[in-house]
Amino acid sequence: MSYQIELTTRDGQAFGFACEPGQDVLSAAAAADITLPSQCRRGSCGACHATVTEGAYTLGDHSADALPSGDPQAVLLCRTRPSADLRVAAPYDGTKVLLQPVAARAARIAALETIADGTRRLELLLDADDTSGSAAEFEAGQFAELELPEGGVKRPFSLANTSNWEGRLEFLIRLRPQGKFSAYLRERAQPGDVLTVHGPQGGFGLIADSLRPRWFVAGGTGLAPVLSMLRRMAEFGEINDARLFYGVNRESELFLLDELDALRAALPQLHVELCVRDAGDGWQGSHSTPVDALAAALAEGGAAPDLYVCGPPAMVSAAQAVAARARVPSTQFVSERFTV
Ligand code: FES
């Protein structure tokens, strides 16, 4: 006997599917050709989190960091095995749910440049295919998994640009000393190399119908999905008040400051606070972390903003604690954690 799962998205779209005994909810959805946002599929990234509003289940091994705090019914769908029919509330809109497997498309390296200490900007151009032509279609804030030309190595990276007809995909990638993908970018990558792009994927993104202020907190290359969301706001002329708290450890790690200036010109309501934790004496900006800057801004009072947070797990957890203390409703806290 299977269990019936009813999943409702933030904007009220309902998806129903069966889950076999012993099967996790994420796999059951995939078996029904429903692709829900996920990333690691092993309980560590938090990308598949949702809230069970009715029904019984067991939650398997997972990282404590991956579950949002303050919601006793929060689950990770990749680790949730029902023991009764379930009703599940998802923290993303229906546009993030695919009624097909994640697409895989070939793309060529169009540009690769160093933009800061240890950080590369990678630009890909999708090859045309029968379904999408050459268009790159995705929601601001989503990610894609990139697979190396020789296969076998696949890593998730957030998209920094917005949907476009030319098939352009932009990624900001922090090089890791031991990473296989990093070694490829550092040593072998050449314009014209063909990578496989698995995506778009993920539920991180703007709460579309919200008129509340939008505050963004980005650590390092966590700026990539935030740039995508700000660029989308600029393209659509959205007028929500906006603040960006962008932080790195050293000044040499800052990047794309000219792009932030361009966004400030396109979005006059955008206020940007640059935070460098270990800055030199000449640094004019904040010496705090972006989470400290967020805490100080929330302490000023006013309407609770929607919060969009992307960065290392510890930074996201700290931002979540700050938001909870300031009584920002959990439905207004949207986040994505780096996975290593
Ligand atoms: S996909 Fe479930 S925790 Fe990462």
Tab-separated table of C-alpha atoms and ligand atoms in Angstrom:
chain	number	residue	atom	x	y	z
A	1	MET	CA	0.000	0.000	0.000
A	2	SER	CA	1.408	3.400	-0.897
A	3	TYR	CA	0.886	6.739	0.867
A	4	GLN	CA	-0.595	9.772	-0.842
A	5	ILE	CA	1.427	12.993	-0.703
A	6	GLU	CA	-0.157	16.378	-1.358
A	7	LEU	CA	2.379	19.171	-1.710
A	8	THR	CA	1.201	22.794	-1.929
A	9	THR	CA	3.566	25.552	-3.029
A	10	ARG	CA	3.801	29.060	-1.561
A	11	ASP	CA	1.528	30.400	-4.320
A	12	GLY	CA	-1.121	27.714	-3.777
A	13	GLN	CA	-0.353	25.198	-6.556
A	14	ALA	CA	-1.025	21.603	-5.470
A	15	PHE	CA	0.890	18.511	-6.626
A	16	GLY	CA	-0.215	14.982	-5.694
A	17	PHE	CA	1.799	11.756	-5.973
A	18	ALA	CA	2.169	8.336	-4.361
A	19	CYS	CA	5.037	7.330	-2.058
A	20	GLU	CA	5.883	3.677	-1.472
A	21	PRO	CA	6.653	2.416	2.073
A	22	GLY	CA	10.342	3.067	2.777
A	23	GLN	CA	10.654	5.577	-0.071
A	24	ASP	CA	11.588	9.208	0.603
A	25	VAL	CA	9.248	11.961	-0.587
A	26	LEU	CA	11.763	13.543	-2.991
A	27	SER	CA	12.351	10.235	-4.804
A	28	ALA	CA	8.611	9.507	-4.866
A	29	ALA	CA	7.982	12.865	-6.547
A	30	ALA	CA	10.733	12.146	-9.097
A	31	ALA	CA	9.191	8.725	-9.826
A	32	ALA	CA	5.981	10.585	-10.700
A	33	ASP	CA	7.944	12.938	-13.030
A	34	ILE	CA	7.684	15.806	-10.537
A	35	THR	CA	11.083	17.385	-9.906
A	36	LEU	CA	11.100	19.285	-6.597
A	37	PRO	CA	13.932	21.672	-5.631
A	38	SER	CA	16.847	19.763	-4.133
A	39	GLN	CA	20.620	19.670	-4.316
A	40	CYS	CA	22.659	17.213	-2.249
A	41	ARG	CA	19.900	14.597	-1.787
A	42	ARG	CA	21.629	13.410	1.391
A	43	GLY	CA	20.281	15.688	4.115
A	44	SER	CA	23.066	18.254	4.254
A	45	CYS	CA	22.184	21.299	2.113
A	46	GLY	CA	18.617	22.158	3.167
A	47	ALA	CA	17.496	22.855	-0.427
A	48	CYS	CA	14.578	20.419	-0.145
A	49	HIS	CA	13.175	21.686	3.153
A	50	ALA	CA	9.422	22.004	3.575
A	51	THR	CA	6.806	21.811	6.334
A	52	VAL	CA	4.593	18.793	7.043
A	53	THR	CA	1.170	20.161	8.009
A	54	GLU	CA	-0.566	16.797	8.404
A	55	GLY	CA	0.477	13.151	8.648
A	56	ALA	CA	3.121	10.946	10.256
A	57	TYR	CA	6.664	10.296	9.030
A	58	THR	CA	10.214	9.535	10.074
A	59	LEU	CA	13.096	11.893	9.354
A	60	GLY	CA	16.366	10.118	8.560
A	61	ASP	CA	19.982	11.203	9.185
A	62	HIS	CA	20.628	14.825	8.309
A	63	SER	CA	22.787	17.788	9.226
A	64	ALA	CA	21.227	19.915	11.983
A	65	ASP	CA	22.210	23.029	9.985
A	66	ALA	CA	20.091	21.957	7.030
A	67	LEU	CA	16.746	22.286	8.832
A	68	PRO	CA	15.344	25.768	9.378
A	69	SER	CA	15.158	26.571	13.083
A	70	GLY	CA	11.915	27.648	14.729
A	71	ASP	CA	9.615	25.338	12.722
A	72	PRO	CA	8.999	22.061	14.596
A	73	GLN	CA	7.304	20.545	11.537
A	74	ALA	CA	10.138	21.405	9.143
A	75	VAL	CA	11.480	18.401	7.230
A	76	LEU	CA	13.980	17.593	4.504
A	77	LEU	CA	12.040	15.824	1.771
A	78	CYS	CA	15.089	13.781	0.726
A	79	ARG	CA	15.119	12.280	4.260
A	80	THR	CA	11.353	12.085	4.933
A	81	ARG	CA	9.711	8.653	4.825
A	82	PRO	CA	5.951	8.733	5.400
A	83	SER	CA	4.054	6.296	7.594
A	84	ALA	CA	0.691	7.860	6.641
A	85	ASP	CA	-0.671	10.164	3.950
A	86	LEU	CA	1.059	13.572	4.154
A	87	ARG	CA	0.184	17.176	3.455
A	88	VAL	CA	3.280	19.267	2.810
A	89	ALA	CA	3.690	23.049	2.467
A	90	ALA	CA	6.619	24.019	0.216
A	91	PRO	CA	8.466	27.342	0.729
A	92	TYR	CA	8.725	28.123	-3.014
A	93	ASP	CA	6.355	28.981	-5.862
A	94	GLY	CA	4.995	26.483	-8.388
A	95	THR	CA	7.359	27.836	-11.064
A	96	LYS	CA	10.198	26.013	-9.235
A	97	VAL	CA	8.518	22.592	-9.658
A	98	LEU	CA	9.286	20.831	-12.948
A	99	LEU	CA	6.929	18.282	-14.474
A	100	GLN	CA	9.868	16.517	-16.101
A	101	PRO	CA	13.397	15.492	-15.121
A	102	VAL	CA	16.072	18.202	-14.888
A	103	ALA	CA	17.223	19.096	-18.413
A	104	ALA	CA	20.799	18.369	-19.515
A	105	ARG	CA	22.224	20.635	-22.253
A	106	ALA	CA	25.623	21.160	-23.780
A	107	ALA	CA	27.262	24.579	-23.369
A	108	ARG	CA	30.589	26.050	-24.451
A	109	ILE	CA	32.907	28.222	-22.404
A	110	ALA	CA	32.599	31.753	-23.803
A	111	ALA	CA	34.694	33.511	-21.154
A	112	LEU	CA	36.681	32.696	-18.049
A	113	GLU	CA	38.305	35.452	-16.003
A	114	THR	CA	39.711	36.067	-12.551
A	115	ILE	CA	37.581	38.696	-10.804
A	116	ALA	CA	39.095	38.576	-7.297
A	117	ASP	CA	41.530	36.601	-5.191
A	118	GLY	CA	40.521	32.949	-5.720
A	119	THR	CA	37.335	33.725	-7.641
A	120	ARG	CA	36.583	33.153	-11.332
A	121	ARG	CA	33.716	34.393	-13.495
A	122	LEU	CA	32.650	31.670	-15.939
A	123	GLU	CA	30.409	32.476	-18.887
A	124	LEU	CA	28.833	29.641	-20.910
A	125	LEU	CA	26.809	29.718	-24.127
A	126	LEU	CA	24.201	26.984	-24.499
A	127	ASP	CA	24.126	24.996	-27.725
A	128	ALA	CA	20.742	25.216	-29.473
A	129	ASP	CA	18.422	22.241	-28.960
A	130	ASP	CA	14.994	21.187	-30.280
A	131	THR	CA	12.940	22.243	-27.243
A	132	SER	CA	14.451	25.537	-26.151
A	133	GLY	CA	16.372	26.749	-29.216
A	134	SER	CA	19.346	28.555	-27.754
A	135	ALA	CA	17.393	30.351	-24.994
A	136	ALA	CA	18.521	30.204	-21.360
A	137	GLU	CA	15.332	30.128	-19.281
A	138	PHE	CA	15.468	30.106	-15.494
A	139	GLU	CA	14.188	31.978	-12.447
A	140	ALA	CA	16.475	34.493	-10.745
A	141	GLY	CA	18.149	32.733	-7.795
A	142	GLN	CA	18.258	29.227	-9.279
A	143	PHE	CA	21.355	27.104	-9.823
A	144	ALA	CA	22.636	24.577	-12.360
A	145	GLU	CA	24.962	21.611	-11.947
A	146	LEU	CA	27.958	21.792	-14.286
A	147	GLU	CA	29.543	18.544	-15.474
A	148	LEU	CA	33.122	18.559	-16.706
A	149	PRO	CA	33.935	17.584	-20.331
A	150	GLU	CA	35.493	14.301	-19.216
A	151	GLY	CA	32.339	13.477	-17.173
A	152	GLY	CA	32.155	12.128	-13.637
A	153	VAL	CA	32.507	15.476	-11.837
A	154	LYS	CA	29.346	17.540	-11.361
A	155	ARG	CA	29.071	20.601	-9.097
A	156	PRO	CA	26.180	23.011	-8.355
A	157	PHE	CA	26.687	26.740	-8.958
A	158	SER	CA	24.191	29.611	-8.756
A	159	LEU	CA	23.405	31.595	-11.896
A	160	ALA	CA	24.342	35.271	-11.631
A	161	ASN	CA	22.560	36.592	-14.737
A	162	THR	CA	18.913	36.437	-15.832
A	163	SER	CA	16.972	34.548	-18.515
A	164	ASN	CA	17.972	35.502	-22.058
A	165	TRP	CA	17.470	34.433	-25.665
A	166	GLU	CA	21.182	34.108	-26.452
A	167	GLY	CA	21.716	31.146	-24.097
A	168	ARG	CA	24.162	33.007	-21.849
A	169	LEU	CA	24.856	31.555	-18.369
A	170	GLU	CA	27.073	33.373	-15.872
A	171	PHE	CA	28.609	31.799	-12.761
A	172	LEU	CA	30.883	33.190	-10.023
A	173	ILE	CA	33.037	30.391	-8.679
A	174	ARG	CA	35.274	30.333	-5.624
A	175	LEU	CA	38.288	28.084	-6.286
A	176	ARG	CA	38.865	25.467	-3.597
A	177	PRO	CA	42.391	24.122	-2.989
A	178	GLN	CA	41.395	20.450	-3.317
A	179	GLY	CA	38.334	20.699	-5.584
A	180	LYS	CA	38.305	18.750	-8.869
A	181	PHE	CA	36.133	21.360	-10.570
A	182	SER	CA	38.420	24.093	-9.228
A	183	ALA	CA	41.479	22.252	-10.577
A	184	TYR	CA	39.841	22.120	-14.008
A	185	LEU	CA	39.132	25.865	-13.976
A	186	ARG	CA	42.618	26.678	-12.696
A	187	GLU	CA	44.638	24.373	-14.959
A	188	ARG	CA	42.802	23.157	-18.069
A	189	ALA	CA	39.670	25.154	-18.926
A	190	GLN	CA	39.745	26.852	-22.349
A	191	PRO	CA	37.213	28.907	-24.311
A	192	GLY	CA	35.250	26.490	-26.512
A	193	ASP	CA	35.350	23.584	-24.015
A	194	VAL	CA	31.987	21.835	-23.831
A	195	LEU	CA	30.398	21.278	-20.407
A	196	THR	CA	27.034	19.690	-19.637
A	197	VAL	CA	24.579	21.944	-17.824
A	198	HIS	CA	21.997	20.174	-15.630
A	199	GLY	CA	19.348	22.726	-14.782
A	200	PRO	CA	17.864	25.044	-13.942
A	201	GLN	CA	17.186	23.753	-10.448
A	202	GLY	CA	16.385	25.001	-6.945
A	203	GLY	CA	13.730	26.909	-5.053
A	204	PHE	CA	15.785	29.956	-4.004
A	205	GLY	CA	14.342	33.138	-5.459
A	206	LEU	CA	12.163	36.197	-5.006
A	207	ILE	CA	8.766	36.025	-3.313
A	208	ALA	CA	7.068	37.228	-6.461
A	209	ASP	CA	3.967	38.957	-5.157
A	210	SER	CA	5.536	40.663	-2.138
A	211	LEU	CA	5.557	44.459	-1.864
A	212	ARG	CA	7.639	44.340	1.326
A	213	PRO	CA	11.229	45.653	1.398
A	214	ARG	CA	13.741	43.107	0.080
A	215	TRP	CA	16.961	42.727	2.019
A	216	PHE	CA	19.752	40.561	0.648
A	217	VAL	CA	22.640	39.074	2.648
A	218	ALA	CA	25.499	37.570	0.623
A	219	GLY	CA	28.778	36.018	1.711
A	220	GLY	CA	31.499	35.714	-0.983
A	221	THR	CA	30.172	34.034	-4.128
A	222	GLY	CA	26.775	33.920	-2.408
A	223	LEU	CA	26.503	37.217	-4.291
A	224	ALA	CA	25.782	35.288	-7.529
A	225	PRO	CA	22.074	34.452	-6.989
A	226	VAL	CA	21.567	37.823	-5.304
A	227	LEU	CA	22.962	39.595	-8.390
A	228	SER	CA	20.534	37.580	-10.490
A	229	MET	CA	17.599	38.707	-8.331
A	230	LEU	CA	18.702	42.362	-8.308
A	231	ARG	CA	19.240	42.299	-12.076
A	232	ARG	CA	15.741	40.890	-12.497
A	233	MET	CA	14.330	43.659	-10.283
A	234	ALA	CA	16.138	46.193	-12.491
A	235	GLU	CA	14.847	44.599	-15.714
A	236	PHE	CA	11.262	44.660	-14.437
A	237	GLY	CA	11.532	48.114	-12.817
A	238	GLU	CA	10.433	46.718	-9.438
A	239	ILE	CA	10.139	49.381	-6.766
A	240	ASN	CA	10.453	47.415	-3.512
A	241	ASP	CA	12.888	49.060	-1.128
A	242	ALA	CA	16.094	47.019	-1.321
A	243	ARG	CA	19.232	46.650	0.796
A	244	LEU	CA	22.261	44.492	0.124
A	245	PHE	CA	24.706	43.398	2.843
A	246	TYR	CA	27.659	41.864	0.994
A	247	GLY	CA	30.597	40.489	2.940
A	248	VAL	CA	34.024	38.945	2.420
A	249	ASN	CA	37.021	38.351	4.687
A	250	ARG	CA	39.592	40.567	2.896
A	251	GLU	CA	39.330	43.540	0.509
A	252	SER	CA	41.104	41.556	-2.226
A	253	GLU	CA	38.147	39.137	-2.239
A	254	LEU	CA	35.579	41.784	-3.256
A	255	PHE	CA	34.374	41.560	-6.862
A	256	LEU	CA	31.981	43.065	-9.403
A	257	LEU	CA	31.786	46.384	-7.548
A	258	ASP	CA	31.230	48.168	-10.889
A	259	GLU	CA	28.232	45.909	-11.448
A	260	LEU	CA	26.847	46.898	-8.043
A	261	ASP	CA	27.293	50.569	-9.017
A	262	ALA	CA	25.337	49.903	-12.229
A	263	LEU	CA	22.571	48.251	-10.204
A	264	ARG	CA	22.444	51.218	-7.842
A	265	ALA	CA	21.922	53.470	-10.857
A	266	ALA	CA	19.162	51.197	-12.221
A	267	LEU	CA	17.523	50.723	-8.803
A	268	PRO	CA	17.801	54.101	-7.021
A	269	GLN	CA	16.111	52.615	-3.941
A	270	LEU	CA	18.943	50.052	-3.518
A	271	HIS	CA	21.292	50.634	-0.592
A	272	VAL	CA	24.523	48.607	-0.634
A	273	GLU	CA	26.640	47.939	2.464
A	274	LEU	CA	30.059	46.370	1.821
A	275	CYS	CA	31.435	44.438	4.803
A	276	VAL	CA	35.080	43.343	5.024
A	277	ARG	CA	35.824	41.507	8.258
A	278	ASP	CA	39.637	41.782	8.175
A	279	ALA	CA	39.938	45.085	6.307
A	280	GLY	CA	43.018	47.295	6.399
A	281	ASP	CA	43.063	50.725	8.057
A	282	GLY	CA	42.196	52.517	4.814
A	283	TRP	CA	38.895	50.649	4.316
A	284	GLN	CA	35.953	53.054	4.297
A	285	GLY	CA	33.157	50.465	4.577
A	286	SER	CA	31.996	48.259	7.407
A	287	HIS	CA	34.499	46.088	9.319
A	288	SER	CA	31.738	43.756	10.493
A	289	THR	CA	30.222	40.653	8.907
A	290	PRO	CA	27.132	41.005	6.708
A	291	VAL	CA	25.102	39.259	9.428
A	292	ASP	CA	26.233	41.845	12.016
A	293	ALA	CA	25.238	44.566	9.541
A	294	LEU	CA	21.860	42.887	9.080
A	295	ALA	CA	21.338	42.720	12.858
A	296	ALA	CA	22.122	46.429	13.222
A	297	ALA	CA	19.716	47.323	10.397
A	298	LEU	CA	16.911	45.181	11.837
A	299	ALA	CA	17.427	46.842	15.230
A	300	GLU	CA	16.493	50.182	13.615
A	301	GLY	CA	12.874	48.885	13.536
A	302	GLY	CA	10.274	49.323	10.804
A	303	ALA	CA	8.323	46.777	8.773
A	304	ALA	CA	9.899	43.326	8.680
A	305	PRO	CA	11.555	42.884	5.268
A	306	ASP	CA	11.718	39.756	3.142
A	307	LEU	CA	15.219	38.347	3.719
A	308	TYR	CA	17.234	36.559	1.007
A	309	VAL	CA	20.413	34.985	2.342
A	310	CYS	CA	23.109	33.032	0.490
A	311	GLY	CA	26.525	31.943	1.719
A	312	PRO	CA	28.331	29.372	3.868
A	313	PRO	CA	26.084	27.285	6.189
A	314	ALA	CA	27.319	29.005	9.376
A	315	MET	CA	26.542	32.440	7.907
A	316	VAL	CA	23.039	31.388	6.859
A	317	SER	CA	22.340	29.884	10.315
A	318	ALA	CA	23.580	33.073	12.010
A	319	ALA	CA	21.347	35.205	9.765
A	320	GLN	CA	18.399	32.958	10.562
A	321	ALA	CA	18.979	33.389	14.310
A	322	VAL	CA	19.219	37.176	13.887
A	323	ALA	CA	15.997	37.206	11.845
A	324	ALA	CA	14.168	35.098	14.443
A	325	ARG	CA	15.284	37.417	17.272
A	326	ALA	CA	14.000	40.407	15.283
A	327	ARG	CA	10.675	38.551	14.791
A	328	VAL	CA	10.928	38.358	11.015
A	329	PRO	CA	8.325	35.687	10.104
A	330	SER	CA	9.950	32.446	8.951
A	331	THR	CA	7.909	32.670	5.708
A	332	GLN	CA	9.897	35.838	4.906
A	333	PHE	CA	13.298	34.170	5.317
A	334	VAL	CA	14.532	32.553	2.093
A	335	SER	CA	18.015	31.080	1.964
A	336	GLU	CA	20.522	28.956	0.133
A	337	ARG	CA	23.602	27.375	1.712
A	338	PHE	CA	26.813	26.533	-0.098
A	339	THR	CA	27.541	22.840	-0.179
A	340	VAL	CA	31.192	21.812	-0.120
B	1	FES	S1	18.509	17.899	-1.098
B	1	FES	FE1	17.651	17.384	0.819
B	1	FES	S2	19.046	18.290	2.223
B	1	FES	FE2	20.004	18.612	0.308
